[in-house]
Coordinates of C-alpha atoms and ligand atoms in Angstrom, one line a residue:
X1 CA 0.0 0.0 0.0
X2 CA 1.5 3.2 -1.3
X3 CA 0.9 5.5 1.6
X4 CA 1.0 3.1 4.6
X5 CA 2.5 5.1 7.5
X6 CA 4.9 3.4 10.0
X7 CA 1.9 3.0 12.4
X8 CA -1.6 4.4 13.0
X9 CA -0.9 6.7 15.9
X10 CA 1.9 9.2 16.8
X11 CA 2.4 9.4 20.6
X12 CA 5.2 10.7 22.6
X13 CA 7.4 11.4 19.6
X14 CA 6.9 7.9 18.1
X15 CA 4.7 5.9 15.9
X16 CA 2.5 3.5 17.9
X17 CA 0.3 0.7 16.8
X18 CA -2.4 -1.4 18.3
X19 CA -3.9 -3.8 15.8
X20 CA -6.7 -4.6 18.2
X21 CA -8.4 -1.4 17.1
X22 CA -11.1 -1.4 14.4
X23 CA -9.5 -1.2 10.9
X24 CA -9.6 2.1 9.0
X25 CA -9.1 1.7 5.3
X26 CA -7.8 4.8 3.6
X27 CA -9.2 5.1 0.1
X28 CA -7.8 7.2 -2.8
X29 CA -11.0 8.9 -4.0
X30 CA -9.8 9.1 -7.6
X31 CA -9.6 5.4 -8.0
X32 CA -11.3 3.7 -5.0
X33 CA -8.0 1.9 -4.3
X34 CA -7.0 1.3 -0.6
X35 CA -3.7 3.2 -0.1
X36 CA -3.3 2.5 3.7
X37 CA -4.8 0.5 6.5
X38 CA -4.8 2.0 10.0
X39 CA -6.5 1.0 13.2
X40 CA -8.8 3.0 15.4
X41 CA -7.4 3.8 18.8
X42 CA -8.1 1.3 21.6
X43 CA -8.6 2.6 25.2
X44 CA -4.9 1.8 25.8
X45 CA -3.8 4.0 22.9
X46 CA -6.1 6.9 24.1
X47 CA -4.7 6.5 27.6
X48 CA -1.1 6.6 26.3
X49 CA -1.8 9.7 24.3
X50 CA -3.4 11.6 27.2
X51 CA -0.8 10.5 29.7
X52 CA 2.0 11.6 27.4
X53 CA 0.3 15.0 26.6
X54 CA -0.3 15.7 30.3
X55 CA 3.3 14.9 31.2
X56 CA 4.7 16.9 28.3
X57 CA 2.6 20.0 28.9
X58 CA 4.2 21.2 32.1
X59 CA 7.7 21.4 30.6
X60 CA 6.4 23.0 27.4
X61 CA 4.5 25.7 29.5
X62 CA 7.7 26.4 31.4
X63 CA 9.6 27.3 28.3
X64 CA 9.4 31.0 27.2
X65 CA 7.0 31.9 24.5
X66 CA 9.9 32.8 22.3
X67 CA 11.3 29.3 22.6
X68 CA 8.0 27.8 21.8
X69 CA 7.5 30.1 18.9
X70 CA 10.9 29.1 17.5
X71 CA 9.8 25.5 17.4
X72 CA 6.6 26.4 15.6
X73 CA 8.4 28.6 13.1
X74 CA 10.9 25.9 12.4
X75 CA 8.0 23.5 11.8
X76 CA 6.5 26.0 9.3
X77 CA 9.8 26.1 7.4
X78 CA 10.0 22.3 7.2
X79 CA 6.4 22.2 6.0
X80 CA 7.1 24.6 3.2
X81 CA 10.3 22.7 2.2
X82 CA 8.2 19.5 2.0
X83 CA 5.2 21.2 0.4
X84 CA 5.2 19.0 -2.7
X85 CA 5.5 15.7 -0.8
X86 CA 2.9 16.8 1.7
X87 CA 0.5 17.9 -1.1
X88 CA 0.8 14.6 -2.9
X89 CA -0.1 12.9 0.4
X90 CA -3.0 15.3 0.9
X91 CA -4.3 14.7 -2.6
X92 CA -4.3 10.9 -2.0
X93 CA -6.0 11.3 1.4
X94 CA -8.7 13.7 0.1
X95 CA -8.9 13.4 -3.7
X96 CA -8.4 17.2 -4.0
X97 CA -6.4 18.2 -7.1
X98 CA -2.7 18.7 -6.6
X99 CA -3.2 22.1 -8.2
X100 CA -5.2 23.0 -5.0
X101 CA -3.2 21.1 -2.4
X102 CA 0.1 22.7 -3.5
X103 CA -1.2 26.1 -2.6
X104 CA -4.0 25.6 0.1
X105 CA -3.1 22.9 2.5
X106 CA 0.5 22.4 3.8
X107 CA 1.0 26.1 2.9
X108 CA -2.0 27.2 5.0
X109 CA -0.8 24.9 7.8
X110 CA 2.6 26.5 7.6
X111 CA 1.1 30.0 7.7
X112 CA -0.6 29.1 11.0
X113 CA 2.6 27.7 12.5
X114 CA 4.5 30.8 11.5
X115 CA 1.8 33.3 12.6
X116 CA 1.2 31.7 16.0
X117 CA 5.0 31.0 16.4
X118 CA 5.5 34.8 15.9
X119 CA 2.8 35.7 18.5
X120 CA 4.1 33.2 21.1
X121 CA 6.7 35.5 22.6
X122 CA 4.3 38.3 23.1
X123 CA 1.5 36.6 24.9
X124 CA 1.1 38.4 28.2
X125 CA -1.4 39.5 30.8
X126 CA -1.8 43.1 31.8
X127 CA -1.4 45.5 34.7
X128 CA -4.5 47.3 36.0
X129 CA -3.9 50.2 38.4
X130 CA -6.5 50.6 41.2
X131 CA -7.2 53.2 43.9
X132 CA -4.8 53.8 46.8
X133 CA -1.9 52.2 45.0
X134 CA -3.5 48.7 44.8
X135 CA -3.3 47.0 41.5
X136 CA -4.2 43.9 39.6
X137 CA -2.1 42.0 37.2
X138 CA -3.3 39.2 35.1
X139 CA -1.3 36.1 34.0
X140 CA -2.2 34.5 30.7
X141 CA -2.1 30.8 31.4
X142 CA -2.3 27.7 29.2
X143 CA -5.5 25.6 29.5
X144 CA -3.7 22.3 29.7
X145 CA -4.4 19.3 27.4
X146 CA -6.5 20.3 24.4
X147 CA -8.2 17.9 22.1
X148 CA -8.5 18.7 18.4
X149 CA -11.0 16.8 16.2
X150 CA -10.9 17.3 12.5
X151 CA -13.2 17.0 9.4
X152 CA -12.0 15.4 6.2
X153 CA -11.9 18.4 3.8
X154 CA -8.8 20.2 4.9
X155 CA -6.9 17.6 7.1
X156 CA -3.5 19.3 7.2
X157 CA -4.9 22.8 7.6
X158 CA -7.2 21.7 10.4
X159 CA -4.4 19.9 12.2
X160 CA -2.3 23.1 12.1
X161 CA -5.1 25.7 12.7
X162 CA -5.8 23.9 15.9
X163 CA -2.3 22.8 16.9
X164 CA -0.5 26.1 16.3
X165 CA -2.4 28.4 18.6
X166 CA -2.8 25.6 21.2
X167 CA 1.0 25.0 21.3
X168 CA 1.8 28.7 21.1
X169 CA -0.1 29.3 24.3
X170 CA 1.7 26.4 26.1
X171 CA -0.9 23.7 25.8
X172 CA -0.4 20.1 24.7
X173 CA -2.7 18.7 22.0
X174 CA -4.2 15.3 21.2
X175 CA -5.5 15.5 17.7
X176 CA -7.9 13.1 16.2
X177 CA -8.2 13.4 12.4
X178 CA -11.3 12.4 10.5
X179 CA -11.4 8.6 9.9
X180 CA -11.8 9.4 6.2
X181 CA -8.5 11.3 5.9
X182 CA -6.1 10.2 8.7
X183 CA -2.7 10.4 7.0
X184 CA -1.5 14.0 6.9
X185 CA -1.9 14.9 10.6
X186 CA 0.7 12.2 11.3
X187 CA 3.1 14.2 9.2
X188 CA 2.4 17.4 11.1
X189 CA 3.2 15.5 14.3
X190 CA 6.5 14.2 12.8
X191 CA 7.5 17.6 11.6
X192 CA 6.9 19.2 15.0
X193 CA 9.2 16.7 16.6
X194 CA 11.8 17.3 13.9
X195 CA 11.4 21.1 14.6
X196 CA 12.3 20.5 18.3
X197 CA 9.0 20.1 20.0
X198 CA 9.2 18.0 23.2
X199 CA 7.8 14.5 22.8
X200 CA 4.1 14.3 23.7
X201 CA 3.2 17.9 23.0
X202 CA 1.3 17.0 19.9
X203 CA 0.0 13.5 19.7
X204 CA -2.2 12.0 16.9
X205 CA -4.7 9.2 17.6
X206 CA -6.9 7.8 14.9
X207 CA -10.5 6.7 15.2
X208 CA -14.1 7.1 14.6
X209 CA -16.6 9.2 16.6
X210 CA -16.3 6.9 19.6
X211 CA -12.6 7.8 20.0
X212 CA -13.4 11.5 19.7
X213 CA -16.1 11.1 22.3
X214 CA -13.7 9.3 24.7
X215 CA -11.2 12.1 24.4
X216 CA -13.8 14.8 24.9
X217 CA -15.1 13.3 28.1
X218 CA -11.7 12.6 29.7
X219 CA -11.3 14.7 32.9
X220 CA -7.7 15.5 31.9
X221 CA -8.9 17.4 28.9
X222 CA -9.4 21.2 29.4
X223 CA -10.6 22.2 25.9
X224 CA -12.1 20.7 22.8
X225 CA -11.8 22.2 19.3
X226 CA -14.0 20.5 16.7
X227 CA -14.3 21.0 13.0
X228 CA -17.3 19.1 11.8
X229 CA -21.0 19.1 11.1
X230 CA -23.7 20.7 13.3
X231 CA -25.1 17.4 14.6
X232 CA -21.6 16.3 15.8
X233 CA -21.0 19.8 17.2
X234 CA -24.1 19.5 19.3
X235 CA -23.0 16.2 20.8
X236 CA -19.4 17.3 21.4
X237 CA -20.5 20.7 22.9
X238 CA -22.9 18.9 25.2
X239 CA -20.3 16.4 26.3
X240 CA -17.7 19.1 26.9
X241 CA -20.3 21.2 28.9
X242 CA -20.6 18.3 31.3
X243 CA -17.0 18.8 32.4
X244 CA -17.2 22.6 31.9
X245 CA -14.5 22.5 29.2
X246 CA -13.6 25.3 26.9
X247 CA -14.8 24.7 23.3
X248 CA -14.3 26.0 19.8
X249 CA -16.9 24.7 17.3
X250 CA -16.2 25.2 13.6
X251 CA -19.4 23.7 12.0
X252 CA -21.4 23.6 8.8
X253 CA -23.1 26.3 6.8
X254 CA -25.5 27.2 4.1
X255 CA -24.1 30.6 3.3
X256 CA -25.6 33.2 1.1
X257 CA -23.9 35.0 -1.7
X258 CA -25.8 38.0 -3.0
X259 CA -25.1 39.4 -6.5
X260 CA -26.7 42.8 -7.1
X261 CA -27.4 44.0 -10.7
X262 CA -24.7 46.6 -10.6
X263 CA -22.0 44.0 -9.8
X264 CA -19.1 43.1 -12.0
X265 CA -20.6 39.9 -13.4
X266 CA -17.3 38.4 -14.3
X267 CA -16.1 38.7 -10.7
X268 CA -19.4 37.5 -9.3
X269 CA -19.2 34.4 -11.5
X270 CA -15.6 33.8 -10.3
X271 CA -16.8 34.2 -6.7
X272 CA -19.6 31.8 -7.2
X273 CA -17.3 29.3 -8.9
X274 CA -14.8 29.5 -6.0
X275 CA -17.5 29.5 -3.4
X276 CA -19.2 26.3 -4.8
X277 CA -16.7 24.2 -6.7
X278 CA -13.3 24.6 -5.1
X279 CA -12.4 21.3 -3.4
X280 CA -15.4 19.8 -5.3
X281 CA -17.6 21.9 -3.1
X282 CA -16.4 20.4 0.1
X283 CA -15.8 23.7 1.9
X284 CA -17.7 24.6 5.0
X285 CA -18.0 28.4 4.2
X286 CA -19.2 27.8 0.6
X287 CA -21.8 30.3 -0.6
X288 CA -24.2 27.7 -1.8
X289 CA -27.3 30.0 -2.0
X290 CA -26.4 32.4 -4.8
X291 CA -29.1 35.1 -4.8
X292 CA -28.9 37.0 -8.2
X293 CA -31.0 40.1 -8.8
X294 CA -33.6 39.5 -11.4
X295 CA -32.2 41.9 -14.0
X296 CA -29.0 40.1 -14.5
X297 CA -30.1 36.6 -13.7
X298 CA -29.9 35.2 -17.3
X299 CA -26.7 37.0 -18.1
X300 CA -25.2 35.6 -14.9
X301 CA -26.3 32.0 -15.7
X302 CA -25.1 32.3 -19.3
X303 CA -21.6 33.4 -18.2
X304 CA -21.5 30.8 -15.4
X305 CA -22.3 27.9 -17.7
X306 CA -19.9 29.2 -20.3
X307 CA -17.1 29.3 -17.7
X308 CA -18.0 25.8 -16.4
X309 CA -17.4 24.4 -19.9
X310 CA -13.7 25.0 -19.1
X311 CA -13.6 23.1 -15.9
X312 CA -10.9 20.4 -16.1
X313 CA -12.1 17.2 -14.3
X314 CA -9.8 14.3 -14.0
X315 CA -6.8 12.7 -12.4
X316 CA -6.1 14.9 -9.3
X317 CA -2.4 14.3 -9.7
X318 CA -2.4 16.0 -13.1
X319 CA -1.6 19.6 -12.2
X320 CA -3.8 20.9 -15.0
X321 CA -6.8 19.3 -13.4
X322 CA -8.9 21.7 -11.3
X323 CA -11.8 19.6 -10.2
X324 CA -11.4 16.3 -8.5
X325 CA -13.5 13.5 -7.0
X326 CA -15.6 13.6 -3.8
X327 CA -13.8 12.5 -0.7
X328 CA -15.7 9.2 -0.5
X329 CA -18.4 7.1 -2.1
X330 CA -20.6 7.8 0.9
X331 CA -20.3 11.6 0.4
X332 CA -20.8 11.2 -3.3
X333 CA -24.1 9.3 -2.7
X334 CA -25.3 12.0 -0.2
X335 CA -24.7 14.7 -2.8
X336 CA -26.4 12.6 -5.6
X337 CA -29.4 12.3 -3.2
X338 CA -29.6 16.1 -3.0
X339 CA -29.3 16.5 -6.7
X340 CA -32.3 14.1 -7.1
X341 CA -34.2 16.2 -4.5
X342 CA -33.5 19.3 -6.4
X343 CA -34.9 17.9 -9.6
X344 CA -37.9 16.4 -7.8
X345 CA -38.8 19.6 -6.0
X346 CA -38.8 21.6 -9.3
X347 CA -35.4 23.4 -9.5
X348 CA -34.1 23.9 -13.1
X349 CA -30.9 22.0 -13.7
X350 CA -28.7 24.2 -15.8
X351 CA -25.4 22.4 -15.5
X352 CA -24.1 18.9 -14.5
X353 CA -26.2 16.8 -12.2
X354 CA -24.6 13.4 -12.7
X355 CA -21.9 11.1 -11.6
X356 CA -19.0 10.7 -14.1
X357 CA -18.6 7.4 -15.9
X358 CA -15.1 6.6 -14.6
X359 CA -13.5 5.0 -11.6
X360 CA -13.5 7.1 -8.4
X361 CA -16.1 9.2 -6.8
X362 CA -16.6 11.9 -9.4
X363 CA -19.5 14.2 -9.8
X364 CA -20.1 17.0 -12.3
X365 CA -20.2 20.6 -11.0
X366 CA -23.9 21.1 -10.7
X367 CA -26.0 24.3 -11.0
X368 CA -29.7 24.6 -10.3
X369 CA -31.6 27.8 -11.2
X370 CA -35.1 29.0 -10.1
X371 CA -34.4 27.6 -6.7
X372 CA -36.9 28.7 -4.0
X373 CA -36.2 29.1 -0.3
X374 CA -38.3 26.2 0.7
X375 CA -36.5 23.6 -1.4
X376 CA -34.3 21.1 0.4
X377 CA -31.2 22.1 -1.7
X378 CA -31.7 25.7 -0.5
X379 CA -32.0 24.7 3.2
X380 CA -29.6 21.9 4.0
X381 CA -25.8 21.8 3.8
X382 CA -25.0 19.5 0.9
X383 CA -21.2 19.6 1.1
X384 CA -20.6 18.9 -2.5
X385 CA -20.5 20.7 -5.9
X386 CA -24.1 21.9 -6.0
X387 CA -24.9 25.6 -6.5
X388 CA -28.4 26.9 -6.0
X389 CA -29.2 30.1 -7.9
X390 CA -32.2 32.0 -6.4
X391 CA -33.8 35.2 -7.8
X392 CA -34.5 38.4 -5.8
X393 CA -35.8 41.9 -6.5
X394 CA -35.0 44.2 -3.6
X395 CA -32.3 44.5 -0.9
X396 CA -34.7 44.3 2.0
X397 CA -36.2 41.1 0.6
X398 CA -32.9 39.4 -0.1
X399 CA -31.5 40.3 3.3
X400 CA -34.4 38.7 5.1
X401 CA -34.1 35.6 2.9
X402 CA -30.3 35.4 3.2
X403 CA -30.6 35.4 7.0
X404 CA -33.5 33.0 7.2
X405 CA -31.3 30.0 8.1
X406 CA -30.1 28.3 11.2
X407 CA -26.6 28.6 10.0
X408 CA -24.3 31.6 10.2
X409 CA -20.9 30.7 9.0
X410 CA -20.2 33.0 6.0
X411 CA -21.9 35.4 3.6
X412 CA -20.9 37.5 0.6
X413 CA -22.1 40.4 -1.5
X414 CA -21.1 41.5 -5.0
X415 CA -22.0 45.1 -5.8
X416 CA -20.2 48.3 -6.9
X417 CA -22.3 50.4 -4.6
X418 CA -20.0 51.1 -1.7
X419 CA -22.6 52.1 0.9
X420 CA -24.8 49.2 0.0
X421 CA -21.9 46.7 0.4
X422 CA -21.2 47.8 4.0
X423 CA -24.9 48.0 4.8
X424 CA -25.5 44.5 3.6
X425 CA -22.5 43.1 5.5
X426 CA -23.7 44.9 8.7
X427 CA -27.0 43.1 8.2
X428 CA -25.6 39.6 7.6
X429 CA -26.0 37.1 10.5
X430 CA -22.7 35.4 9.8
X431 CA -19.2 35.2 11.3
X432 CA -17.1 35.6 8.1
X433 CA -18.3 38.1 5.4
X434 CA -16.9 39.0 2.0
X435 CA -17.3 42.0 -0.2
X436 CA -16.6 41.4 -3.9
X437 CA -14.8 38.2 -3.3
X438 CA -15.4 34.9 -1.6
X439 CA -13.9 32.2 0.6
X440 CA -10.5 33.6 1.4
X441 CA -9.3 32.7 4.9
X442 CA -5.9 34.3 5.7
X443 CA -4.5 33.3 9.1
X444 CA -4.4 37.0 10.2
X445 CA -8.2 37.2 10.1
X446 CA -10.6 35.6 12.5
X447 CA -12.6 32.7 11.0
X448 CA -15.7 31.1 12.4
X449 CA -19.5 31.1 12.6
X450 CA -22.5 32.5 14.3
X451 CA -25.8 30.8 15.1
X452 CA -25.6 27.0 14.6
X453 CA -22.4 27.3 12.6
X454 CA -20.2 27.5 15.7
X455 CA -18.7 29.0 18.8
X456 CA -15.4 30.8 19.0
X457 CA -13.0 31.8 16.3
X458 CA -9.9 30.3 14.7
X459 CA -6.9 32.2 13.4
X460 CA -5.9 35.7 14.2
X461 CA -5.0 37.1 17.6
X462 CA -8.5 36.1 18.8
X463 CA -7.6 32.4 18.7
X464 CA -5.2 33.1 21.6
X465 CA -8.1 33.8 23.9
X466 CA -9.6 30.5 23.0
X467 CA -6.5 28.6 24.0
X468 CA -5.5 30.4 27.2
X469 CA -7.2 31.9 30.2
X470 CA -6.5 34.8 32.6
X471 CA -5.5 34.4 36.2
X472 CA -6.3 37.6 38.1
X473 CA -3.9 38.7 40.9
X474 CA -5.1 41.4 43.2
X475 CA -2.1 43.1 45.0
X476 CA -2.9 45.2 48.0
X477 CA -0.4 48.0 49.0
X478 CA -2.5 48.9 52.1
X479 CA -3.8 47.4 55.3
X480 CA -6.7 45.0 55.1
X481 CA -9.9 46.6 56.3
X482 CA -12.4 44.2 57.9
X483 CA -15.7 45.1 59.5
X484 CA -15.0 43.4 62.8
Ligands
NAD501 P1 -18.5 15.0 11.1 O1 -19.3 15.9 12.0 O2 -19.1 13.8 10.6 O3 -17.1 14.6 11.8 C1 -16.2 15.5 12.3 C2 -15.3 14.8 13.2 O4 -16.0 14.5 14.4 C3 -14.7 13.5 12.7 O5 -13.3 13.4 13.1 C4 -15.5 12.5 13.5 O6 -14.8 11.2 13.7 C5 -15.7 13.2 14.8 N1 -16.9 12.7 15.6 C6 -18.0 12.2 15.2 N2 -18.9 11.9 16.2 C7 -18.2 12.3 17.3 C8 -18.6 12.4 18.7 N3 -19.8 11.9 19.1 N4 -17.7 12.9 19.6 C9 -16.5 13.3 19.2 N5 -16.1 13.3 17.9 C10 -17.0 12.8 16.9 O7 -18.0 16.0 9.9 P2 -17.3 15.6 8.5 O8 -18.3 14.8 7.7 O9 -16.0 15.0 8.8 O10 -17.0 17.0 7.9 C11 -17.9 17.7 7.2 C12 -18.6 18.8 8.1 O11 -17.6 19.6 8.7 C13 -19.5 19.7 7.3 O12 -20.6 20.0 8.0 C14 -18.6 21.0 7.2 O13 -19.4 22.2 7.0 C15 -17.9 21.0 8.5 N6 -16.7 21.8 8.4 C16 -16.6 23.0 9.1 C17 -15.5 23.8 9.0 C18 -15.4 25.1 9.7 O14 -14.3 25.6 9.9 N7 -16.5 25.7 10.1 C19 -14.5 23.4 8.2 C20 -14.5 22.2 7.5 C21 -15.7 21.4 7.6

């Protein structure tokens, strides 16, 4: 098997195996071939990972932020040097085209390691002067052992977006990748060790939901950061609440993208393509409800279908290919089910709509027009290459409809009217908004959702607050006054 790692788990600086765990077959989505076989963590493996993380964390916290940051920045450099090798692995794990993984996965992970590595030396508390010479100072402290649980669409990125701020703050992390894409997080763990991280500070254990659940409920765990669906988020949040643990929840979405009739149509079409078909549509923040003002609807659809004729679907290892397979057969079938619902509920299929007649889990990029708010494809997260185009007439109307969803991850607007752009963004009920672009997520900017799409923010300086807490120290410079 081409991509078989040394062992399933990476704990205390070493690969560890326990073949008693349920097998996990890693399937290359472009061919259906098994490229590695791993095993889900047994209770012994989970115990080993948590014990090692707990032990490692104290020494890691005791290092200066600058020293911790140096390790993270070295890891970023190693990731960049190995970008091609890591991208090839990511492409095999996920099926995403190499054209994408070369620029969006290990590179994005390296950005997070570099950014949080840079911040690590300046993470401090503050001094608060009070009356009579008394004062308070605050100490920013690590939370302890943090658990990261990943989804399958951006495995390397998720492993780093969670690991980098956690480690910068002096925490240890036990990371459980998605069972669908378990390979690349092992490389992140290896690279951290090579960069000088103490053993045990970033452990990777494989497994299905039950392994995630066991990690979340362990009393040694102080924080859980999940990237996944809303139903999983609900369960994990509830389990974490039981132990009063900190959480970050990066969950699903059904985000609106509004195109006003004064917009640059070419840019709006580009935004809709990026926001629906990049990574074969398997992006949480995708703008899958594309509201197009009536006057330009047909022009928008015409240009969109023209541009879609140029999509290059095929072998993801061919760098000219820009549209790959779905991550798994199961996900492909879920999306095909939604396409059938779209047709049955009366949406007009204007592009795609079928599986490709070739090995692997390939779907065509699919566009439905004349979609109405009540249709299933306009209400539920599909997580595949299915764009719904909806018509609208006025700004007030579209704002109410755009916000009429339980989700609140992202939202975008295309218009050349400056004041309208800002007014619309102010009205969006979403954590991450875009004006005249879509789906960019630089590490410097907070990323995350409102409403059912999540709690907390990843990236940016804000992530620091989600991986540390303040200890308040009141210092008296005066005698203590007591009533008796
Ligand atoms: P999922 O919810 O099925 O699984 C996510 C992870 O949770 C997996 O590692 C899984 O093993 C684990 N898990 C499942 N049940 C668990 C439990 N009871 N306790 C602990 N862990 C458990 O999601 P998925 O299918 O892997 O990913 C797709 C979803 O992720 C979509 O909804 C997508 O929108 C979302 N997503 C969100 C973001 C974001 O940043 N907001 C990014 C990527 C994906």
